[in-house]
Amino acid sequence: MKGIVISPEKCTDCRLCELACSYTKTDGFNPKDSAISVLSFDEVGLQVPMTCLQCEDPHCMTVCTVNAITKDEKTGLVKVDHDKCIGCKMCVSACPFGNMTYSPRLKQVIKCDLCEGTPQCVAICDTGALEFKELDGFLKKKQYIAGQFKEAFEEV
Amino acid sequence: MRGWTGKLIRVNLSTQSIKLEDLNMDDAKKYIGGRGLGSKILYDEIDPKIDALSEENKLIFMTGPMTGTYASCAGRFNVIAKAPLTGTIGAANSGGHFGPELKFAGYDGIIFEGKSEKPVYLYINDDAIELKDASHLWGKNVFETTDALVEETSEGARVACIGTAGEKQVLFSTVMNDKDRAAGRSGLGAVMGYKNLKAVVAKGTNSIGVADNTAFQKAVLDARNKIRKDPISGIGGGLATYGTQVLANILNEAHSFPTRNSQDTVFEGTENISGEYLTENYLVRNKACFACNIGCGRVIKIPDGKYKGIVAGPEYEAGWSFGAACGVDNMNEIDKANHVCNMY
């Protein structure tokens, strides 16, 4: 199973991922209509791109009262059917990571759908902060990132 | 035409009035980009003989048609006025995130006229544009002002402001945005200070569209692929790896590194102030401006000593001028000097 792997230590805060996402999914460039967002912590020099993790047991799907959200068992993709969606925003509240957003302008929820296997945010990212690859053996990376957080918090 | 939002904000600080006007599309096509169009407006609207620090001078913030899109490095904007330092048209450009945010709010640019009686700042939040009192901010530095304004306006707002240098009309003072990006050339911070305009705050939720999606995507991708392969600007290139300070060693080896107030062209301490040294001993991460896939900006950590902390790293200009030009080969001192400049 492939997924978007995020390496915050490589992110430069350029926001090209947000632009590529909104331009692919909507009528123009708009970071507020993007399914990926970069969160900036300037005081410790940290930027973290956040997007849907395609959870195994998605809370957004559980709370959806009209069954607009489904999970594809084969690809792992969690998908929103915008025709079924009534815009109640329960899924926005339910996502533990805040990765489900609602666009008042488009009057719909915004969620990563991996662009049918070629995520545009990954395609535009030159730094290696975003990669689309097989999900296995990330313990080393986790340790590294956890170490970075530890260092950052010691600083504060 | 898309790309442009087609709207300009005209603010008269003397009468505190705010008007919207349509962008002159003929001029927009002829004088493409923020610098060209801003200069044209200034050229048309002011008498060249006026004093730069007078009510007749105008201060213009202008973006370009690609600002806010994903074209490489399209996050820039220009600040334009008659310059107090040079007496000619002063056009200073800056990166960061302020320019795109102004476009997302729905405006291509802002023209400031006159002079406010008391300190004010302009707050733009999509359709809501207002001049607000800035008395409590006068005397505060750039970092304090930016934090205070984000706190009192809205989260995610982008701030362009002056520090105390601009307030006191120092002839080389800058307009600072996103804390550590500078529209630095020709002393435009002094014009802003003269006008009693402490800051401009922008926040926007609109989209920027393009007229021909296919042609635009192709042009942007072609350009990006060229940049990606470039040994200087490309992936893993000189700028991404070492920042603009990569120039120190190069220029020193070419015997053209201005040293001790340009008395020498070779600096014996270059190794200790080079981009390579900065990367090895100070770099926390690269920090890019909006939509830039080069990422020459630095976030650095001064590991120890009296200047200990995380700050924005010096660009080549600061590295050279506080370093070789002053005969200083201590990176801690250069980093701190650069940080103080950003602050004030």
JSON list of C-alpha atoms in Angstrom, two decimals, chain B residues 117-302:
[
{"chain": "B", "resi": 117, "resn": "GLU", "atom": "CA", "xyz": [-1.90, 62.72, 11.67]},
{"chain": "B", "resi": 118, "resn": "LYS", "atom": "CA", "xyz": [-1.32, 59.84, 14.05]},
{"chain": "B", "resi": 119, "resn": "PRO", "atom": "CA", "xyz": [0.18, 56.37, 13.59]},
{"chain": "B", "resi": 120, "resn": "VAL", "atom": "CA", "xyz": [-2.14, 53.99, 11.76]},
{"chain": "B", "resi": 121, "resn": "TYR", "atom": "CA", "xyz": [-2.09, 50.60, 10.10]},
{"chain": "B", "resi": 122, "resn": "LEU", "atom": "CA", "xyz": [-4.16, 49.26, 7.22]},
{"chain": "B", "resi": 123, "resn": "TYR", "atom": "CA", "xyz": [-6.00, 46.00, 7.81]},
{"chain": "B", "resi": 124, "resn": "ILE", "atom": "CA", "xyz": [-7.27, 44.16, 4.75]},
{"chain": "B", "resi": 125, "resn": "ASN", "atom": "CA", "xyz": [-9.44, 41.10, 5.35]},
{"chain": "B", "resi": 126, "resn": "ASP", "atom": "CA", "xyz": [-11.03, 40.21, 2.01]},
{"chain": "B", "resi": 127, "resn": "ASP", "atom": "CA", "xyz": [-13.72, 42.88, 1.46]},
{"chain": "B", "resi": 128, "resn": "ALA", "atom": "CA", "xyz": [-13.21, 44.58, 4.81]},
{"chain": "B", "resi": 129, "resn": "ILE", "atom": "CA", "xyz": [-10.53, 47.26, 4.58]},
{"chain": "B", "resi": 130, "resn": "GLU", "atom": "CA", "xyz": [-9.93, 49.67, 7.44]},
{"chain": "B", "resi": 131, "resn": "LEU", "atom": "CA", "xyz": [-7.37, 52.07, 8.82]},
{"chain": "B", "resi": 132, "resn": "LYS", "atom": "CA", "xyz": [-6.77, 51.35, 12.48]},
{"chain": "B", "resi": 133, "resn": "ASP", "atom": "CA", "xyz": [-4.97, 53.19, 15.22]},
{"chain": "B", "resi": 134, "resn": "ALA", "atom": "CA", "xyz": [-1.33, 52.12, 15.65]},
{"chain": "B", "resi": 135, "resn": "SER", "atom": "CA", "xyz": [-0.29, 54.44, 18.50]},
{"chain": "B", "resi": 136, "resn": "HIS", "atom": "CA", "xyz": [0.28, 51.45, 20.75]},
{"chain": "B", "resi": 137, "resn": "LEU", "atom": "CA", "xyz": [2.66, 49.96, 18.18]},
{"chain": "B", "resi": 138, "resn": "TRP", "atom": "CA", "xyz": [4.77, 53.07, 17.57]},
{"chain": "B", "resi": 139, "resn": "GLY", "atom": "CA", "xyz": [8.21, 52.45, 19.03]},
{"chain": "B", "resi": 140, "resn": "LYS", "atom": "CA", "xyz": [7.88, 48.68, 18.80]},
{"chain": "B", "resi": 141, "resn": "ASN", "atom": "CA", "xyz": [10.31, 46.71, 16.67]},
{"chain": "B", "resi": 142, "resn": "VAL", "atom": "CA", "xyz": [9.39, 44.59, 13.64]},
{"chain": "B", "resi": 143, "resn": "PHE", "atom": "CA", "xyz": [9.03, 41.30, 15.54]},
{"chain": "B", "resi": 144, "resn": "GLU", "atom": "CA", "xyz": [6.93, 42.82, 18.36]},
{"chain": "B", "resi": 145, "resn": "THR", "atom": "CA", "xyz": [4.75, 44.68, 15.84]},
{"chain": "B", "resi": 146, "resn": "THR", "atom": "CA", "xyz": [4.19, 41.59, 13.68]},
{"chain": "B", "resi": 147, "resn": "ASP", "atom": "CA", "xyz": [3.26, 39.41, 16.67]},
{"chain": "B", "resi": 148, "resn": "ALA", "atom": "CA", "xyz": [0.97, 42.09, 18.13]},
{"chain": "B", "resi": 149, "resn": "LEU", "atom": "CA", "xyz": [-0.82, 42.65, 14.81]},
{"chain": "B", "resi": 150, "resn": "VAL", "atom": "CA", "xyz": [-1.41, 38.96, 14.11]},
{"chain": "B", "resi": 151, "resn": "GLU", "atom": "CA", "xyz": [-2.76, 38.69, 17.66]},
{"chain": "B", "resi": 152, "resn": "GLU", "atom": "CA", "xyz": [-5.18, 41.64, 17.31]},
{"chain": "B", "resi": 153, "resn": "THR", "atom": "CA", "xyz": [-6.31, 41.02, 13.72]},
{"chain": "B", "resi": 154, "resn": "SER", "atom": "CA", "xyz": [-6.55, 37.34, 12.80]},
{"chain": "B", "resi": 155, "resn": "GLU", "atom": "CA", "xyz": [-4.57, 34.16, 12.81]},
{"chain": "B", "resi": 156, "resn": "GLY", "atom": "CA", "xyz": [-2.72, 33.59, 9.58]},
{"chain": "B", "resi": 157, "resn": "ALA", "atom": "CA", "xyz": [-2.64, 37.28, 8.68]},
{"chain": "B", "resi": 158, "resn": "ARG", "atom": "CA", "xyz": [0.52, 38.49, 6.97]},
{"chain": "B", "resi": 159, "resn": "VAL", "atom": "CA", "xyz": [2.20, 41.69, 8.08]},
{"chain": "B", "resi": 160, "resn": "ALA", "atom": "CA", "xyz": [4.42, 44.20, 6.28]},
{"chain": "B", "resi": 161, "resn": "CYS", "atom": "CA", "xyz": [5.64, 46.89, 8.68]},
{"chain": "B", "resi": 162, "resn": "ILE", "atom": "CA", "xyz": [8.40, 49.25, 9.67]},
{"chain": "B", "resi": 163, "resn": "GLY", "atom": "CA", "xyz": [10.54, 49.07, 12.76]},
{"chain": "B", "resi": 164, "resn": "THR", "atom": "CA", "xyz": [11.88, 51.99, 14.75]},
{"chain": "B", "resi": 165, "resn": "ALA", "atom": "CA", "xyz": [14.35, 52.85, 11.97]},
{"chain": "B", "resi": 166, "resn": "GLY", "atom": "CA", "xyz": [11.50, 53.54, 9.56]},
{"chain": "B", "resi": 167, "resn": "GLU", "atom": "CA", "xyz": [9.63, 55.52, 12.22]},
{"chain": "B", "resi": 168, "resn": "LYS", "atom": "CA", "xyz": [12.67, 57.75, 12.68]},
{"chain": "B", "resi": 169, "resn": "GLN", "atom": "CA", "xyz": [13.00, 58.08, 8.88]},
{"chain": "B", "resi": 170, "resn": "VAL", "atom": "CA", "xyz": [16.46, 56.59, 8.66]},
{"chain": "B", "resi": 171, "resn": "LEU", "atom": "CA", "xyz": [17.42, 56.95, 5.00]},
{"chain": "B", "resi": 172, "resn": "PHE", "atom": "CA", "xyz": [18.27, 53.28, 4.55]},
{"chain": "B", "resi": 173, "resn": "SER", "atom": "CA", "xyz": [15.40, 51.85, 6.58]},
{"chain": "B", "resi": 174, "resn": "THR", "atom": "CA", "xyz": [13.37, 49.02, 5.11]},
{"chain": "B", "resi": 175, "resn": "VAL", "atom": "CA", "xyz": [9.81, 47.79, 4.88]},
{"chain": "B", "resi": 176, "resn": "MET", "atom": "CA", "xyz": [9.86, 44.36, 6.56]},
{"chain": "B", "resi": 177, "resn": "ASN", "atom": "CA", "xyz": [7.36, 41.57, 5.95]},
{"chain": "B", "resi": 178, "resn": "ASP", "atom": "CA", "xyz": [6.86, 38.17, 7.59]},
{"chain": "B", "resi": 179, "resn": "LYS", "atom": "CA", "xyz": [9.40, 39.32, 10.21]},
{"chain": "B", "resi": 180, "resn": "ASP", "atom": "CA", "xyz": [12.58, 38.65, 8.31]},
{"chain": "B", "resi": 181, "resn": "ARG", "atom": "CA", "xyz": [12.01, 39.41, 4.64]},
{"chain": "B", "resi": 182, "resn": "ALA", "atom": "CA", "xyz": [12.94, 42.93, 3.59]},
{"chain": "B", "resi": 183, "resn": "ALA", "atom": "CA", "xyz": [11.91, 45.33, 0.84]},
{"chain": "B", "resi": 184, "resn": "GLY", "atom": "CA", "xyz": [15.28, 46.90, 1.52]},
{"chain": "B", "resi": 185, "resn": "ARG", "atom": "CA", "xyz": [16.37, 49.11, -1.30]},
{"chain": "B", "resi": 186, "resn": "SER", "atom": "CA", "xyz": [16.44, 52.91, -1.32]},
{"chain": "B", "resi": 187, "resn": "GLY", "atom": "CA", "xyz": [15.04, 53.69, 2.13]},
{"chain": "B", "resi": 188, "resn": "LEU", "atom": "CA", "xyz": [11.32, 53.18, 1.56]},
{"chain": "B", "resi": 189, "resn": "GLY", "atom": "CA", "xyz": [10.80, 52.44, 5.27]},
{"chain": "B", "resi": 190, "resn": "ALA", "atom": "CA", "xyz": [11.43, 56.15, 5.85]},
{"chain": "B", "resi": 191, "resn": "VAL", "atom": "CA", "xyz": [8.58, 57.08, 3.47]},
{"chain": "B", "resi": 192, "resn": "MET", "atom": "CA", "xyz": [6.27, 54.76, 5.38]},
{"chain": "B", "resi": 193, "resn": "GLY", "atom": "CA", "xyz": [7.49, 56.27, 8.67]},
{"chain": "B", "resi": 194, "resn": "TYR", "atom": "CA", "xyz": [6.97, 59.81, 7.38]},
{"chain": "B", "resi": 195, "resn": "LYS", "atom": "CA", "xyz": [3.39, 58.91, 6.47]},
{"chain": "B", "resi": 196, "resn": "ASN", "atom": "CA", "xyz": [2.82, 57.57, 10.00]},
{"chain": "B", "resi": 197, "resn": "LEU", "atom": "CA", "xyz": [1.89, 54.23, 8.45]},
{"chain": "B", "resi": 198, "resn": "LYS", "atom": "CA", "xyz": [3.18, 51.56, 10.81]},
{"chain": "B", "resi": 199, "resn": "ALA", "atom": "CA", "xyz": [2.00, 48.46, 8.97]},
{"chain": "B", "resi": 200, "resn": "VAL", "atom": "CA", "xyz": [-0.15, 46.82, 6.34]},
{"chain": "B", "resi": 201, "resn": "VAL", "atom": "CA", "xyz": [-1.89, 43.59, 7.38]},
{"chain": "B", "resi": 202, "resn": "ALA", "atom": "CA", "xyz": [-3.42, 41.28, 4.78]},
{"chain": "B", "resi": 203, "resn": "LYS", "atom": "CA", "xyz": [-5.56, 38.20, 5.00]},
{"chain": "B", "resi": 204, "resn": "GLY", "atom": "CA", "xyz": [-7.47, 36.64, 2.15]},
{"chain": "B", "resi": 205, "resn": "THR", "atom": "CA", "xyz": [-9.58, 33.65, 1.19]},
{"chain": "B", "resi": 206, "resn": "ASN", "atom": "CA", "xyz": [-10.08, 34.20, -2.54]},
{"chain": "B", "resi": 207, "resn": "SER", "atom": "CA", "xyz": [-8.68, 32.13, -5.39]},
{"chain": "B", "resi": 208, "resn": "ILE", "atom": "CA", "xyz": [-6.41, 33.29, -8.15]},
{"chain": "B", "resi": 209, "resn": "GLY", "atom": "CA", "xyz": [-7.27, 31.82, -11.54]},
{"chain": "B", "resi": 210, "resn": "VAL", "atom": "CA", "xyz": [-5.38, 31.86, -14.80]},
{"chain": "B", "resi": 211, "resn": "ALA", "atom": "CA", "xyz": [-6.77, 32.52, -18.29]},
{"chain": "B", "resi": 212, "resn": "ASP", "atom": "CA", "xyz": [-5.30, 29.55, -20.14]},
{"chain": "B", "resi": 213, "resn": "ASN", "atom": "CA", "xyz": [-4.67, 26.62, -17.83]},
{"chain": "B", "resi": 214, "resn": "THR", "atom": "CA", "xyz": [-2.94, 24.35, -20.33]},
{"chain": "B", "resi": 215, "resn": "ALA", "atom": "CA", "xyz": [-0.50, 26.98, -21.58]},
{"chain": "B", "resi": 216, "resn": "PHE", "atom": "CA", "xyz": [0.17, 28.20, -18.06]},
{"chain": "B", "resi": 217, "resn": "GLN", "atom": "CA", "xyz": [0.90, 24.70, -16.72]},
{"chain": "B", "resi": 218, "resn": "LYS", "atom": "CA", "xyz": [3.24, 23.98, -19.61]},
{"chain": "B", "resi": 219, "resn": "ALA", "atom": "CA", "xyz": [5.15, 27.25, -19.25]},
{"chain": "B", "resi": 220, "resn": "VAL", "atom": "CA", "xyz": [5.51, 26.83, -15.49]},
{"chain": "B", "resi": 221, "resn": "LEU", "atom": "CA", "xyz": [6.61, 23.21, -15.77]},
{"chain": "B", "resi": 222, "resn": "ASP", "atom": "CA", "xyz": [9.17, 24.01, -18.50]},
{"chain": "B", "resi": 223, "resn": "ALA", "atom": "CA", "xyz": [10.65, 26.77, -16.37]},
{"chain": "B", "resi": 224, "resn": "ARG", "atom": "CA", "xyz": [10.62, 24.63, -13.24]},
{"chain": "B", "resi": 225, "resn": "ASN", "atom": "CA", "xyz": [12.39, 21.75, -14.99]},
{"chain": "B", "resi": 226, "resn": "LYS", "atom": "CA", "xyz": [15.12, 24.14, -16.11]},
{"chain": "B", "resi": 227, "resn": "ILE", "atom": "CA", "xyz": [15.53, 25.47, -12.57]},
{"chain": "B", "resi": 228, "resn": "ARG", "atom": "CA", "xyz": [15.58, 21.94, -11.17]},
{"chain": "B", "resi": 229, "resn": "LYS", "atom": "CA", "xyz": [18.59, 21.01, -13.31]},
{"chain": "B", "resi": 230, "resn": "ASP", "atom": "CA", "xyz": [20.52, 24.21, -12.68]},
{"chain": "B", "resi": 231, "resn": "PRO", "atom": "CA", "xyz": [23.74, 23.71, -10.66]},
{"chain": "B", "resi": 232, "resn": "ILE", "atom": "CA", "xyz": [23.10, 26.90, -8.68]},
{"chain": "B", "resi": 233, "resn": "SER", "atom": "CA", "xyz": [19.33, 27.15, -8.28]},
{"chain": "B", "resi": 234, "resn": "GLY", "atom": "CA", "xyz": [18.47, 23.49, -8.81]},
{"chain": "B", "resi": 235, "resn": "ILE", "atom": "CA", "xyz": [17.78, 20.55, -6.53]},
{"chain": "B", "resi": 236, "resn": "GLY", "atom": "CA", "xyz": [20.84, 20.12, -4.31]},
{"chain": "B", "resi": 237, "resn": "GLY", "atom": "CA", "xyz": [22.41, 23.17, -6.01]},
{"chain": "B", "resi": 238, "resn": "GLY", "atom": "CA", "xyz": [24.58, 25.86, -4.45]},
{"chain": "B", "resi": 239, "resn": "LEU", "atom": "CA", "xyz": [21.73, 28.06, -3.26]},
{"chain": "B", "resi": 240, "resn": "ALA", "atom": "CA", "xyz": [19.70, 25.26, -1.70]},
{"chain": "B", "resi": 241, "resn": "THR", "atom": "CA", "xyz": [22.73, 23.71, -0.01]},
{"chain": "B", "resi": 242, "resn": "TYR", "atom": "CA", "xyz": [24.60, 26.78, 1.21]},
{"chain": "B", "resi": 243, "resn": "GLY", "atom": "CA", "xyz": [22.23, 29.77, 0.82]},
{"chain": "B", "resi": 244, "resn": "THR", "atom": "CA", "xyz": [23.19, 33.02, -0.93]},
{"chain": "B", "resi": 245, "resn": "GLN", "atom": "CA", "xyz": [26.30, 33.17, 1.26]},
{"chain": "B", "resi": 246, "resn": "VAL", "atom": "CA", "xyz": [27.69, 30.48, -1.09]},
{"chain": "B", "resi": 247, "resn": "LEU", "atom": "CA", "xyz": [29.04, 33.52, -2.94]},
{"chain": "B", "resi": 248, "resn": "ALA", "atom": "CA", "xyz": [31.60, 34.36, -0.24]},
{"chain": "B", "resi": 249, "resn": "ASN", "atom": "CA", "xyz": [34.12, 31.68, -1.19]},
{"chain": "B", "resi": 250, "resn": "ILE", "atom": "CA", "xyz": [33.44, 32.06, -4.91]},
{"chain": "B", "resi": 251, "resn": "LEU", "atom": "CA", "xyz": [34.01, 35.80, -4.94]},
{"chain": "B", "resi": 252, "resn": "ASN", "atom": "CA", "xyz": [36.98, 35.54, -2.62]},
{"chain": "B", "resi": 253, "resn": "GLU", "atom": "CA", "xyz": [38.63, 33.07, -4.95]},
{"chain": "B", "resi": 254, "resn": "ALA", "atom": "CA", "xyz": [37.88, 35.35, -7.89]},
{"chain": "B", "resi": 255, "resn": "HIS", "atom": "CA", "xyz": [39.58, 38.16, -5.94]},
{"chain": "B", "resi": 256, "resn": "SER", "atom": "CA", "xyz": [36.47, 40.31, -5.97]},
{"chain": "B", "resi": 257, "resn": "PHE", "atom": "CA", "xyz": [35.23, 40.04, -2.38]},
{"chain": "B", "resi": 258, "resn": "PRO", "atom": "CA", "xyz": [34.90, 43.60, -1.02]},
{"chain": "B", "resi": 259, "resn": "THR", "atom": "CA", "xyz": [37.06, 43.61, 2.11]},
{"chain": "B", "resi": 260, "resn": "ARG", "atom": "CA", "xyz": [37.80, 46.23, 4.79]},
{"chain": "B", "resi": 261, "resn": "ASN", "atom": "CA", "xyz": [35.61, 48.88, 3.21]},
{"chain": "B", "resi": 262, "resn": "SER", "atom": "CA", "xyz": [36.70, 47.82, -0.27]},
{"chain": "B", "resi": 263, "resn": "GLN", "atom": "CA", "xyz": [40.39, 48.43, 0.38]},
{"chain": "B", "resi": 264, "resn": "ASP", "atom": "CA", "xyz": [41.09, 44.76, -0.39]},
{"chain": "B", "resi": 265, "resn": "THR", "atom": "CA", "xyz": [39.48, 42.20, -2.66]},
{"chain": "B", "resi": 266, "resn": "VAL", "atom": "CA", "xyz": [40.53, 39.07, -0.77]},
{"chain": "B", "resi": 267, "resn": "PHE", "atom": "CA", "xyz": [39.51, 38.39, 2.84]},
{"chain": "B", "resi": 268, "resn": "GLU", "atom": "CA", "xyz": [41.72, 36.03, 4.82]},
{"chain": "B", "resi": 269, "resn": "GLY", "atom": "CA", "xyz": [38.81, 35.08, 7.15]},
{"chain": "B", "resi": 270, "resn": "THR", "atom": "CA", "xyz": [36.39, 34.07, 4.38]},
{"chain": "B", "resi": 271, "resn": "GLU", "atom": "CA", "xyz": [36.34, 30.41, 5.38]},
{"chain": "B", "resi": 272, "resn": "ASN", "atom": "CA", "xyz": [34.76, 31.30, 8.75]},
{"chain": "B", "resi": 273, "resn": "ILE", "atom": "CA", "xyz": [32.00, 33.45, 7.25]},
{"chain": "B", "resi": 274, "resn": "SER", "atom": "CA", "xyz": [31.25, 31.30, 4.19]},
{"chain": "B", "resi": 275, "resn": "GLY", "atom": "CA", "xyz": [28.03, 29.57, 3.28]},
{"chain": "B", "resi": 276, "resn": "GLU", "atom": "CA", "xyz": [29.80, 26.25, 3.76]},
{"chain": "B", "resi": 277, "resn": "TYR", "atom": "CA", "xyz": [30.73, 27.18, 7.34]},
{"chain": "B", "resi": 278, "resn": "LEU", "atom": "CA", "xyz": [27.23, 28.46, 8.05]},
{"chain": "B", "resi": 279, "resn": "THR", "atom": "CA", "xyz": [25.68, 25.24, 6.77]},
{"chain": "B", "resi": 280, "resn": "GLU", "atom": "CA", "xyz": [28.01, 23.00, 8.71]},
{"chain": "B", "resi": 281, "resn": "ASN", "atom": "CA", "xyz": [27.80, 24.77, 12.05]},
{"chain": "B", "resi": 282, "resn": "TYR", "atom": "CA", "xyz": [24.56, 26.77, 12.21]},
{"chain": "B", "resi": 283, "resn": "LEU", "atom": "CA", "xyz": [21.92, 25.52, 9.77]},
{"chain": "B", "resi": 284, "resn": "VAL", "atom": "CA", "xyz": [18.63, 24.26, 11.24]},
{"chain": "B", "resi": 285, "resn": "ARG", "atom": "CA", "xyz": [16.80, 24.15, 7.92]},
{"chain": "B", "resi": 286, "resn": "ASN", "atom": "CA", "xyz": [16.19, 25.91, 4.63]},
{"chain": "B", "resi": 287, "resn": "LYS", "atom": "CA", "xyz": [13.34, 28.35, 4.54]},
{"chain": "B", "resi": 288, "resn": "ALA", "atom": "CA", "xyz": [11.80, 29.28, 1.22]},
{"chain": "B", "resi": 289, "resn": "CYS", "atom": "CA", "xyz": [9.60, 32.22, 0.33]},
{"chain": "B", "resi": 290, "resn": "PHE", "atom": "CA", "xyz": [6.12, 31.54, -1.02]},
{"chain": "B", "resi": 291, "resn": "ALA", "atom": "CA", "xyz": [6.08, 29.30, -4.12]},
{"chain": "B", "resi": 292, "resn": "CYS", "atom": "CA", "xyz": [9.87, 29.16, -4.35]},
{"chain": "B", "resi": 293, "resn": "ASN", "atom": "CA", "xyz": [11.42, 25.81, -5.21]},
{"chain": "B", "resi": 294, "resn": "ILE", "atom": "CA", "xyz": [14.97, 27.07, -4.62]},
{"chain": "B", "resi": 295, "resn": "GLY", "atom": "CA", "xyz": [14.82, 27.82, -0.91]},
{"chain": "B", "resi": 296, "resn": "CYS", "atom": "CA", "xyz": [17.94, 29.90, -0.29]},
{"chain": "B", "resi": 297, "resn": "GLY", "atom": "CA", "xyz": [16.62, 31.31, 3.01]},
{"chain": "B", "resi": 298, "resn": "ARG", "atom": "CA", "xyz": [18.15, 29.93, 6.20]},
{"chain": "B", "resi": 299, "resn": "VAL", "atom": "CA", "xyz": [16.93, 29.25, 9.69]},
{"chain": "B", "resi": 300, "resn": "ILE", "atom": "CA", "xyz": [19.99, 29.00, 11.88]},
{"chain": "B", "resi": 301, "resn": "LYS", "atom": "CA", "xyz": [20.80, 28.26, 15.48]},
{"chain": "B", "resi": 302, "resn": "ILE", "atom": "CA", "xyz": [23.59, 30.12, 17.19]}
]
